[in-house]
CSV table of C-alpha atoms and ligand atoms in Angstrom, one decimal:
chain,number,residue,atom,x,y,z
A,1,UNK,CA,-0.3,0.0,-0.1
A,2,UNK,CA,1.2,3.4,-0.6
A,3,UNK,CA,1.8,6.0,1.7
A,4,UNK,CA,-0.4,8.9,1.9
A,5,UNK,CA,3.0,11.3,2.1
A,6,UNK,CA,6.3,10.9,1.0
A,7,UNK,CA,8.1,11.7,4.4
A,8,UNK,CA,11.4,12.2,2.4
A,9,UNK,CA,9.2,15.2,0.4
A,10,UNK,CA,11.4,18.5,1.0
A,11,UNK,CA,8.2,20.3,0.4
A,12,UNK,CA,6.3,18.2,3.2
A,13,UNK,CA,9.2,18.8,5.7
A,14,UNK,CA,9.0,22.4,4.9
A,15,UNK,CA,5.1,22.2,5.3
A,16,UNK,CA,5.3,20.4,8.9
A,17,UNK,CA,7.8,23.2,10.0
A,18,UNK,CA,5.4,26.2,9.2
A,19,UNK,CA,2.4,24.2,10.7
A,20,UNK,CA,4.2,23.6,13.7
A,21,UNK,CA,5.6,27.0,14.5
A,22,UNK,CA,1.7,28.2,13.9
A,23,UNK,CA,0.4,25.4,16.0
A,24,UNK,CA,-1.0,23.7,13.3
A,25,UNK,CA,-0.9,19.5,12.5
A,26,UNK,CA,-2.0,17.5,9.7
A,27,UNK,CA,-4.2,14.7,10.6
A,28,UNK,CA,-1.7,12.4,8.5
A,29,UNK,CA,0.8,13.0,11.2
A,30,UNK,CA,1.6,10.6,14.1
A,31,UNK,CA,0.7,11.7,17.6
A,32,UNK,CA,2.0,11.1,20.8
A,33,UNK,CA,-0.3,8.0,22.4
A,34,UNK,CA,-3.2,8.7,25.0
A,35,UNK,CA,-2.1,7.1,28.5
A,36,UNK,CA,-3.9,4.2,28.7
A,37,UNK,CA,-5.6,2.7,31.5
A,38,UNK,CA,-4.3,-0.5,33.0
A,39,UNK,CA,-6.0,-3.3,34.8
A,40,UNK,CA,-5.0,-2.8,38.6
A,41,UNK,CA,-5.6,-4.9,41.8
A,42,UNK,CA,-5.1,-2.9,45.0
A,43,UNK,CA,-5.3,-5.6,48.0
A,44,UNK,CA,-7.2,-4.1,51.2
A,45,UNK,CA,-4.7,-4.7,53.8
A,46,UNK,CA,-2.0,-2.5,51.6
A,47,UNK,CA,-4.4,0.5,51.5
A,48,UNK,CA,-5.8,-0.1,54.9
A,49,UNK,CA,-2.1,0.1,56.7
A,50,UNK,CA,-1.3,3.1,54.6
A,51,UNK,CA,-4.5,4.6,55.7
A,52,UNK,CA,-4.3,4.1,59.2
A,53,UNK,CA,-0.4,5.5,59.0
A,54,UNK,CA,-1.7,8.3,57.7
A,55,UNK,CA,-4.4,8.6,60.4
A,56,UNK,CA,-1.0,9.0,62.8
A,57,UNK,CA,0.5,11.6,60.6
A,58,UNK,CA,-1.7,13.5,58.9
A,59,UNK,CA,-3.8,15.8,61.2
A,60,UNK,CA,-7.6,16.6,60.0
A,61,UNK,CA,-9.8,19.6,60.6
A,62,UNK,CA,-10.6,23.2,59.7
A,63,UNK,CA,-7.4,25.0,60.8
A,64,UNK,CA,-5.2,25.8,57.8
A,65,UNK,CA,-2.1,23.5,58.5
A,66,UNK,CA,-4.6,20.5,58.7
A,67,UNK,CA,-5.8,18.6,55.7
A,68,UNK,CA,-9.6,19.0,54.9
A,69,UNK,CA,-9.8,15.4,54.0
A,70,UNK,CA,-7.7,12.4,54.9
A,71,UNK,CA,-7.8,10.3,52.1
A,72,UNK,CA,-5.7,7.8,50.3
A,73,UNK,CA,-5.7,7.6,46.6
A,74,UNK,CA,-6.0,4.9,44.3
A,75,UNK,CA,-3.8,5.6,41.1
A,76,UNK,CA,-4.2,4.3,38.0
A,77,UNK,CA,-0.5,2.9,37.0
A,78,UNK,CA,-1.4,3.6,33.4
A,79,UNK,CA,-2.9,7.4,34.8
A,80,UNK,CA,0.1,8.4,37.1
A,81,UNK,CA,0.5,11.8,35.5
A,82,UNK,CA,-3.7,12.3,36.3
A,83,UNK,CA,-3.4,10.9,39.4
A,84,UNK,CA,-6.4,9.0,38.8
A,85,UNK,CA,-8.2,5.6,39.2
A,86,UNK,CA,-9.9,5.8,35.8
A,87,UNK,CA,-9.9,8.5,32.8
A,88,UNK,CA,-13.1,9.9,34.6
A,89,UNK,CA,-12.9,9.0,38.2
A,90,UNK,CA,-10.9,9.4,40.9
A,91,UNK,CA,-11.2,7.0,43.8
A,92,UNK,CA,-9.9,7.4,47.2
A,93,UNK,CA,-10.2,5.4,50.5
A,94,UNK,CA,-11.2,8.4,53.7
A,95,UNK,CA,-10.7,7.6,57.4
A,96,UNK,CA,-12.4,10.0,59.8
A,97,UNK,CA,-11.4,9.0,63.2
A,98,UNK,CA,-13.5,9.1,66.5
A,99,UNK,CA,-14.1,12.9,67.5
A,100,UNK,CA,-12.9,14.1,63.9
A,101,UNK,CA,-15.0,16.4,61.9
A,102,UNK,CA,-14.0,16.8,58.2
A,103,UNK,CA,-15.3,20.3,57.2
A,104,UNK,CA,-18.1,21.5,55.0
A,105,UNK,CA,-17.4,22.5,51.8
A,106,UNK,CA,-18.9,21.9,47.9
A,107,UNK,CA,-17.7,21.7,44.4
A,108,UNK,CA,-18.8,21.1,41.2
A,109,UNK,CA,-17.2,17.7,41.4
A,110,UNK,CA,-20.0,15.0,42.5
A,111,UNK,CA,-18.9,11.9,44.9
A,112,UNK,CA,-20.2,8.6,46.1
A,113,UNK,CA,-19.2,6.9,49.4
A,114,UNK,CA,-19.6,3.2,50.1
A,115,UNK,CA,-18.8,2.4,53.6
A,116,UNK,CA,-16.0,-0.1,54.4
A,117,UNK,CA,-15.5,0.1,58.3
A,118,UNK,CA,-17.4,1.3,61.1
A,119,UNK,CA,-20.4,2.6,62.5
A,120,UNK,CA,-22.2,5.7,63.3
A,121,UNK,CA,-20.2,8.4,61.7
A,122,UNK,CA,-22.2,10.9,59.7
A,123,UNK,CA,-22.3,12.4,56.6
A,124,UNK,CA,-24.6,16.0,55.8
A,125,UNK,CA,-25.5,16.8,52.7
A,126,UNK,CA,-27.6,19.9,51.6
A,127,UNK,CA,-29.2,20.3,55.2
A,128,UNK,CA,-29.5,16.4,56.0
A,129,UNK,CA,-27.5,14.2,58.1
A,130,UNK,CA,-27.1,10.4,57.9
A,131,UNK,CA,-25.8,7.9,60.2
A,132,UNK,CA,-23.7,5.5,57.9
A,133,UNK,CA,-23.1,1.8,58.6
A,134,UNK,CA,-21.2,-0.7,56.6
A,135,UNK,CA,-22.1,-1.0,53.1
A,136,UNK,CA,-24.0,2.1,52.6
A,137,UNK,CA,-23.9,3.8,49.8
A,138,UNK,CA,-24.0,7.4,50.6
A,139,UNK,CA,-24.2,10.1,47.3
A,140,UNK,CA,-22.9,13.8,47.6
A,141,UNK,CA,-24.4,15.1,44.1
A,142,UNK,CA,-22.3,18.3,42.5
A,143,UNK,CA,-22.5,21.5,44.4
A,144,UNK,CA,-24.1,20.0,47.7
A,145,UNK,CA,-22.6,21.3,50.7
A,146,UNK,CA,-21.9,18.3,52.7
A,147,UNK,CA,-19.3,17.7,56.0
A,148,UNK,CA,-18.5,14.4,58.0
A,149,UNK,CA,-18.1,13.5,61.4
A,150,UNK,CA,-17.4,10.6,63.5
A,151,UNK,CA,-18.9,10.9,67.2
A,152,UNK,CA,-19.0,7.2,67.4
A,153,UNK,CA,-15.6,5.2,68.9
A,154,UNK,CA,-14.4,3.7,66.2
A,155,UNK,CA,-12.7,4.6,63.1
A,156,UNK,CA,-14.8,5.4,60.2
A,157,UNK,CA,-13.3,4.0,56.7
A,158,UNK,CA,-15.4,4.7,53.3
A,159,UNK,CA,-14.8,4.6,49.7
A,160,UNK,CA,-15.2,7.9,47.5
A,161,UNK,CA,-15.4,7.8,44.1
A,162,UNK,CA,-15.6,11.4,42.1
A,163,UNK,CA,-15.8,12.6,38.5
A,164,UNK,CA,-12.9,14.9,39.3
A,165,UNK,CA,-11.2,14.0,36.0
A,166,UNK,CA,-14.5,14.8,33.9
A,167,UNK,CA,-14.7,17.8,35.4
A,168,UNK,CA,-11.4,19.0,35.5
A,169,UNK,CA,-11.2,17.9,31.8
A,170,UNK,CA,-14.5,20.2,31.2
A,171,UNK,CA,-12.5,23.1,32.9
A,172,UNK,CA,-15.5,23.7,35.1
A,173,UNK,CA,-14.0,23.0,38.5
A,174,UNK,CA,-15.5,25.2,41.4
A,175,UNK,CA,-15.3,24.8,45.2
A,176,UNK,CA,-16.3,26.8,48.0
A,177,UNK,CA,-15.7,26.5,51.8
A,178,UNK,CA,-18.4,27.0,54.5
A,179,UNK,CA,-16.1,28.1,57.0
A,180,UNK,CA,-17.4,25.8,59.5
A,181,UNK,CA,-17.1,22.5,60.2
A,182,UNK,CA,-20.7,21.6,60.4
A,183,UNK,CA,-23.6,22.9,58.2
A,184,UNK,CA,-27.0,24.0,59.5
A,185,UNK,CA,-29.5,21.2,59.3
A,186,UNK,CA,-32.8,21.7,58.2
A,187,UNK,CA,-34.4,18.4,57.9
A,188,UNK,CA,-34.5,15.4,60.4
A,189,UNK,CA,-32.4,12.4,59.9
A,190,UNK,CA,-34.3,10.0,57.7
A,191,UNK,CA,-36.3,12.5,56.1
A,192,UNK,CA,-35.2,12.1,52.7
A,193,UNK,CA,-35.6,8.3,52.5
A,194,UNK,CA,-39.0,8.6,54.3
A,195,UNK,CA,-39.9,11.1,51.7
A,196,UNK,CA,-38.7,9.1,48.3
A,197,UNK,CA,-37.3,6.0,49.1
A,198,UNK,CA,-40.3,3.8,49.9
A,199,UNK,CA,-42.1,3.4,46.3
A,200,UNK,CA,-43.9,6.8,47.4
A,201,UNK,CA,-43.1,10.0,46.3
A,202,UNK,CA,-44.6,13.4,47.8
A,203,UNK,CA,-48.0,13.8,45.5
A,204,UNK,CA,-46.5,17.0,43.7
A,205,UNK,CA,-43.1,16.1,43.4
A,206,UNK,CA,-41.6,17.1,40.0
A,207,UNK,CA,-39.1,15.4,38.5
A,208,UNK,CA,-36.0,17.2,36.9
A,209,UNK,CA,-33.4,17.5,39.3
A,210,UNK,CA,-30.1,16.3,38.4
A,211,UNK,CA,-29.7,13.7,41.1
A,212,UNK,CA,-31.7,11.7,43.5
A,213,UNK,CA,-33.3,12.9,46.5
A,214,UNK,CA,-32.2,9.8,48.4
A,215,UNK,CA,-28.6,10.2,49.6
A,216,UNK,CA,-28.3,7.1,51.4
A,217,UNK,CA,-28.9,3.7,50.0
A,218,UNK,CA,-28.9,1.8,53.3
A,219,UNK,CA,-26.6,-1.9,52.5
A,220,UNK,CA,-29.1,-3.6,54.6
A,221,UNK,CA,-31.7,-3.1,52.0
A,222,UNK,CA,-29.9,-3.2,48.8
A,223,UNK,CA,-28.2,-6.8,50.1
A,224,UNK,CA,-32.4,-8.0,50.9
A,225,UNK,CA,-33.1,-7.2,47.6
A,226,UNK,CA,-30.5,-9.0,46.4
A,227,UNK,CA,-31.2,-12.2,49.0
A,228,UNK,CA,-34.9,-11.6,47.9
A,229,UNK,CA,-33.8,-12.0,44.0
A,230,UNK,CA,-32.0,-15.0,44.9
A,231,UNK,CA,-34.9,-17.3,45.8
A,232,UNK,CA,-35.9,-17.1,42.0
A,233,UNK,CA,-32.1,-18.2,40.9
A,234,UNK,CA,-32.8,-16.3,37.8
A,235,UNK,CA,-29.1,-15.6,37.5
A,236,UNK,CA,-28.1,-13.4,34.2
A,237,UNK,CA,-25.1,-15.2,33.0
A,238,UNK,CA,-22.9,-12.1,32.5
A,239,UNK,CA,-23.5,-10.6,35.7
A,240,UNK,CA,-25.1,-13.1,38.2
A,241,UNK,CA,-27.8,-10.7,40.1
A,242,UNK,CA,-26.8,-7.1,39.3
A,243,UNK,CA,-28.6,-3.9,40.7
A,244,UNK,CA,-28.2,-0.5,39.7
A,245,UNK,CA,-28.6,2.5,42.4
A,246,UNK,CA,-31.3,4.4,40.8
A,247,UNK,CA,-33.1,7.5,41.0
A,248,UNK,CA,-36.9,7.1,42.8
A,249,UNK,CA,-38.1,10.1,40.9
A,250,UNK,CA,-37.3,8.9,37.4
A,251,UNK,CA,-35.7,5.8,37.1
A,252,UNK,CA,-32.1,7.1,36.1
A,253,UNK,CA,-29.1,6.8,37.8
A,254,UNK,CA,-28.7,7.8,41.0
A,255,UNK,CA,-25.9,10.6,40.0
A,256,UNK,CA,-25.8,12.3,36.4
A,257,UNK,CA,-22.1,11.7,36.1
A,258,UNK,CA,-21.0,8.1,37.8
A,259,UNK,CA,-23.4,4.9,37.7
A,260,UNK,CA,-23.2,2.6,40.4
A,261,UNK,CA,-24.0,-1.0,40.8
A,262,UNK,CA,-24.4,-3.9,43.4
A,263,UNK,CA,-24.0,-7.7,42.6
A,264,UNK,CA,-24.5,-11.0,44.0
A,265,UNK,CA,-22.4,-13.7,42.3
A,266,UNK,CA,-23.1,-17.4,44.2
A,267,UNK,CA,-20.6,-19.1,45.3
A,268,UNK,CA,-19.3,-21.5,42.2
A,269,UNK,CA,-21.0,-19.3,39.9
A,270,UNK,CA,-19.0,-18.0,36.8
A,271,UNK,CA,-19.8,-15.6,34.8
A,272,UNK,CA,-20.0,-15.0,30.8
A,273,UNK,CA,-17.4,-12.9,29.1
A,274,UNK,CA,-18.5,-9.5,29.1
A,275,UNK,CA,-17.5,-6.0,28.1
A,276,UNK,CA,-18.6,-2.7,27.8
A,277,UNK,CA,-17.5,0.9,26.8
A,278,UNK,CA,-17.3,2.0,30.9
A,279,UNK,CA,-13.9,1.4,32.7
A,280,UNK,CA,-15.4,0.2,35.9
A,281,UNK,CA,-13.7,-0.1,39.4
A,282,UNK,CA,-15.0,-3.1,41.4
A,283,UNK,CA,-14.8,-3.3,44.9
A,284,UNK,CA,-15.2,-6.6,47.2
A,285,UNK,CA,-17.9,-6.2,49.8
A,286,UNK,CA,-18.3,-9.8,50.6
A,287,UNK,CA,-16.4,-13.3,49.3
A,288,UNK,CA,-13.6,-14.2,47.6
A,289,UNK,CA,-13.5,-15.4,43.8
A,290,UNK,CA,-11.5,-14.5,40.5
A,291,UNK,CA,-11.9,-11.9,37.9
A,292,UNK,CA,-10.2,-12.5,34.3
A,293,UNK,CA,-9.9,-9.3,32.2
A,294,UNK,CA,-9.2,-9.8,28.4
A,295,UNK,CA,-6.5,-12.7,27.8
A,296,UNK,CA,-3.6,-11.5,30.1
A,297,UNK,CA,-5.0,-10.4,33.6
A,298,UNK,CA,-6.2,-12.7,36.1
A,299,UNK,CA,-7.0,-11.1,40.0
A,300,UNK,CA,-7.6,-13.2,42.6
A,301,UNK,CA,-9.7,-11.1,45.3
A,302,UNK,CA,-11.1,-10.9,48.7
A,303,UNK,CA,-12.8,-8.9,51.2
A,304,UNK,CA,-12.2,-5.1,50.4
A,305,UNK,CA,-9.5,-5.6,47.6
A,306,UNK,CA,-10.4,-3.2,44.5
A,307,UNK,CA,-9.6,-3.6,41.3
A,308,UNK,CA,-10.0,-1.7,37.8
A,309,UNK,CA,-10.8,-3.0,34.6
A,310,UNK,CA,-10.5,-1.2,31.2
A,311,UNK,CA,-12.9,-0.3,28.5
A,312,UNK,CA,-14.0,-2.8,26.1
A,313,UNK,CA,-11.9,-5.9,27.6
A,314,UNK,CA,-13.7,-9.2,28.2
A,315,UNK,CA,-14.5,-9.5,32.1
A,316,UNK,CA,-15.2,-13.0,33.4
A,317,UNK,CA,-16.2,-13.3,37.5
A,318,UNK,CA,-15.9,-16.3,39.2
A,319,UNK,CA,-17.0,-16.8,42.7
A,320,UNK,CA,-15.2,-18.9,45.2
A,321,UNK,CA,-17.7,-17.9,47.7
A,322,UNK,CA,-20.9,-16.2,47.6
A,323,UNK,CA,-19.4,-12.5,46.7
A,324,UNK,CA,-20.6,-9.4,46.6
A,325,UNK,CA,-19.5,-6.6,44.6
A,326,UNK,CA,-19.9,-2.7,44.4
A,327,UNK,CA,-19.1,-1.2,41.0
A,328,UNK,CA,-19.1,2.3,39.4
A,329,UNK,CA,-18.1,3.9,36.3
A,330,UNK,CA,-19.0,6.8,34.0
A,331,UNK,CA,-21.6,4.7,32.3
A,332,UNK,CA,-24.0,7.1,32.7
A,333,UNK,CA,-22.4,9.7,31.0
A,334,UNK,CA,-21.7,7.4,28.1
A,335,UNK,CA,-25.5,6.8,27.9
A,336,UNK,CA,-26.5,10.2,27.6
A,337,UNK,CA,-24.1,10.7,24.9
A,338,UNK,CA,-25.0,7.6,22.9
A,339,UNK,CA,-21.6,6.2,23.2
A,340,UNK,CA,-22.0,3.4,25.6
A,341,UNK,CA,-21.9,0.2,24.0
A,342,UNK,CA,-21.9,-3.6,25.4
A,343,UNK,CA,-21.1,-7.0,24.1
A,344,UNK,CA,-22.2,-10.1,25.9
A,345,UNK,CA,-20.8,-13.2,25.8
A,346,UNK,CA,-18.5,-12.9,22.7
A,347,UNK,CA,-15.3,-10.8,23.8
B,401,GTQ,O1,-14.9,14.0,51.2
B,401,GTQ,O2,-16.0,15.7,50.7
B,401,GTQ,O3,-12.0,11.9,48.2
B,401,GTQ,O4,-13.8,16.8,49.0
B,401,GTQ,C1,-11.8,14.0,47.5
B,401,GTQ,C2,-12.7,15.5,48.0
B,401,GTQ,C3,-13.6,13.5,49.3
B,401,GTQ,C4,-15.1,14.5,50.6
B,401,GTQ,C5,-12.3,13.3,48.6
B,401,GTQ,C6,-13.4,15.7,48.9
B,401,GTQ,C7,-14.2,14.6,49.4
């Protein structure tokens, strides 16, 4: 096949020189390869020991010398320049020790939390507080005021998933500090769940808000849903039993930029190969098993391990014991843009 251009052609060389001087480039010219997300597994004991050590050496508080949040970030080895976990998501693990508070602020990046350890610390979001327990899924939609505090006697640890890389890519980052540790509360605890999370809606409620009005999806309820479904044993060959955290008002995803799921794989279950265009982060909530990603990677995982799978790589999970996986990605964004695609069983 003949080349589109003759790279030895002096006229072409001169053209390239002039174009480069003027910040122009030809479609025919090669470009720098884009940084590529890699499959990666973070083992919980390593994350945990770094996080607990950070609890000894990093102060948390509202005074200027203290960190505003104490988080350990999971940096994808292919994306070190961005310090991000996928191209669109920054994931961290956060520690709030007994008696500590993380000051109130808001930002255009949205966050999800998934509680890993502890019981009784709170997050307050736009005027309502929620007390968190292990496995709870809590959302902090973009530009909502939020602060955390631990009035229990145990350390509280949760996973944070933020859309920071996406918001930064769009150059739409804004942040604001309230200047207080705690925001004023305008609703009693449990109000959102009572109003919007019971299969009922206030009679005149109008859909249209970008995020779910429910901001804590308690694990006890989500786990019970999976258990109830399991009694019919209608397993999806690619997913086992998989549920999506939904906005009860419109049936969409809980937040407009990050999709999150909870899935049960019974002991001995092996999924058929599945791939989709969203790179996903998986956190093991219960159990142990293995995940094959593409042709080369096999991750053997146990409770609280976290792994990331790149876009469009075939995934096959197998569960050694009953296993529950929490996962999240930018799927919701891709769906809205008409970009999301999946391939069941062929990858
Ligand atoms: O807890 O509000 O991992 O603002 C990064 C930024 C957590 C938080 C993060 C944040 C938070």
